[in-house]
Amino acid sequence: MLNDDQTNGGSGAGGGTGAPPAGFPVPAPLIAAVLTPTTARGATDPDVTSAYFRGVVADGADGLAVAVHTGRGDRLPLPARAALVGAARA
């Protein structure tokens, strides 16, 4: 587990700048292709979905790719996909 300073590119020794050391490239953002949580009938649960998305972001993702092939989100009807995107934006 990284501390906040390490997460932001610092040394983790306390008092770091939060920037990568000189000569190191700035890391690219992490975009997580999230699963599409569904019930046995294929419906999405907004509460489960929102909690899951918040957890992925809390674990370090800078952005989410939702309603894509991962978890078969691309096969959901447009209103369901729109709801997933709305949950990710929130």
Short mmCIF file of C-alpha atoms in Angstrom, two decimals:
data_model
loop_
_atom_site.label_atom_id
_atom_site.label_comp_id
_atom_site.label_asym_id
_atom_site.label_seq_id
_atom_site.Cartn_x
_atom_site.Cartn_y
_atom_site.Cartn_z
CA MET A 1 0.00 0.00 0.00
CA LEU A 2 1.41 3.40 -0.95
CA ASN A 3 1.06 6.44 1.25
CA ASP A 4 -0.34 9.67 -0.24
CA ASP A 5 3.09 11.04 -1.02
CA GLN A 6 4.13 7.87 -2.86
CA THR A 7 0.85 7.78 -4.74
CA ASN A 8 1.53 11.30 -5.98
CA GLY A 9 5.02 10.39 -7.15
CA GLY A 10 7.01 11.50 -4.10
CA SER A 11 9.57 9.53 -2.18
CA GLY A 12 7.26 8.48 0.62
CA ALA A 13 9.83 9.66 3.15
CA GLY A 14 7.57 12.51 4.28
CA GLY A 15 7.81 16.05 3.08
CA GLY A 16 8.09 14.99 -0.56
CA THR A 17 6.99 17.29 -3.33
CA GLY A 18 4.41 14.90 -4.74
CA ALA A 19 6.11 15.26 -8.13
CA PRO A 20 8.05 12.51 -9.89
CA PRO A 21 11.81 12.62 -9.32
CA ALA A 22 13.77 14.66 -11.87
CA GLY A 23 14.13 12.81 -15.15
CA PHE A 24 11.15 10.51 -14.63
CA PRO A 25 8.20 10.81 -17.01
CA VAL A 26 4.84 11.83 -15.61
CA PRO A 27 2.73 8.66 -15.38
CA ALA A 28 -0.21 8.30 -17.73
CA PRO A 29 -3.67 8.22 -16.15
CA LEU A 30 -5.06 4.81 -15.25
CA ILE A 31 -8.37 4.10 -16.98
CA ALA A 32 -10.02 0.97 -15.59
CA ALA A 33 -12.29 -1.12 -17.82
CA VAL A 34 -14.84 -1.97 -15.17
CA LEU A 35 -17.14 -4.95 -15.10
CA THR A 36 -20.88 -4.50 -15.49
CA PRO A 37 -22.50 -5.85 -12.32
CA THR A 38 -25.81 -7.49 -13.22
CA THR A 39 -28.47 -9.65 -11.64
CA ALA A 40 -29.14 -13.19 -12.84
CA ARG A 41 -31.73 -11.70 -15.20
CA GLY A 42 -29.21 -9.28 -16.70
CA ALA A 43 -30.49 -6.09 -15.07
CA THR A 44 -28.11 -3.63 -13.46
CA ASP A 45 -28.45 -2.58 -9.83
CA PRO A 46 -27.72 1.16 -9.50
CA ASP A 47 -26.66 0.90 -5.84
CA VAL A 48 -24.26 -2.00 -6.44
CA THR A 49 -22.91 -0.36 -9.58
CA SER A 50 -22.30 2.99 -7.90
CA ALA A 51 -20.57 1.40 -4.91
CA TYR A 52 -18.38 -0.71 -7.19
CA PHE A 53 -17.39 2.28 -9.34
CA ARG A 54 -16.56 4.35 -6.24
CA GLY A 55 -14.37 1.50 -4.98
CA VAL A 56 -12.44 1.24 -8.23
CA VAL A 57 -11.75 4.99 -8.19
CA ALA A 58 -10.82 4.87 -4.49
CA ASP A 59 -8.33 2.11 -5.36
CA GLY A 60 -6.54 4.47 -7.76
CA ALA A 61 -8.29 4.59 -11.13
CA ASP A 62 -8.25 8.03 -12.73
CA GLY A 63 -11.16 7.18 -15.01
CA LEU A 64 -13.58 4.39 -15.88
CA ALA A 65 -14.38 2.71 -19.18
CA VAL A 66 -18.00 1.66 -18.69
CA ALA A 67 -20.54 -0.24 -20.77
CA VAL A 68 -17.78 -1.80 -22.85
CA HIS A 69 -17.14 -5.44 -23.65
CA THR A 70 -15.82 -6.21 -20.15
CA GLY A 71 -18.77 -7.77 -18.35
CA ARG A 72 -20.85 -7.61 -21.53
CA GLY A 73 -21.94 -4.02 -20.89
CA ASP A 74 -21.90 -3.45 -24.63
CA ARG A 75 -24.85 -5.83 -24.94
CA LEU A 76 -27.14 -3.87 -22.62
CA PRO A 77 -29.92 -1.67 -23.99
CA LEU A 78 -29.01 1.98 -24.51
CA PRO A 79 -30.93 3.24 -21.41
CA ALA A 80 -29.04 0.77 -19.20
CA ARG A 81 -25.71 1.83 -20.71
CA ALA A 82 -26.62 5.47 -20.19
CA ALA A 83 -27.36 4.72 -16.53
CA LEU A 84 -23.93 3.11 -16.16
CA VAL A 85 -22.23 6.15 -17.65
CA GLY A 86 -24.23 8.38 -15.29
CA ALA A 87 -23.15 6.28 -12.31
CA ALA A 88 -19.51 6.53 -13.40
CA ARG A 89 -19.73 10.29 -13.77
CA ALA A 90 -21.22 10.62 -10.29
#
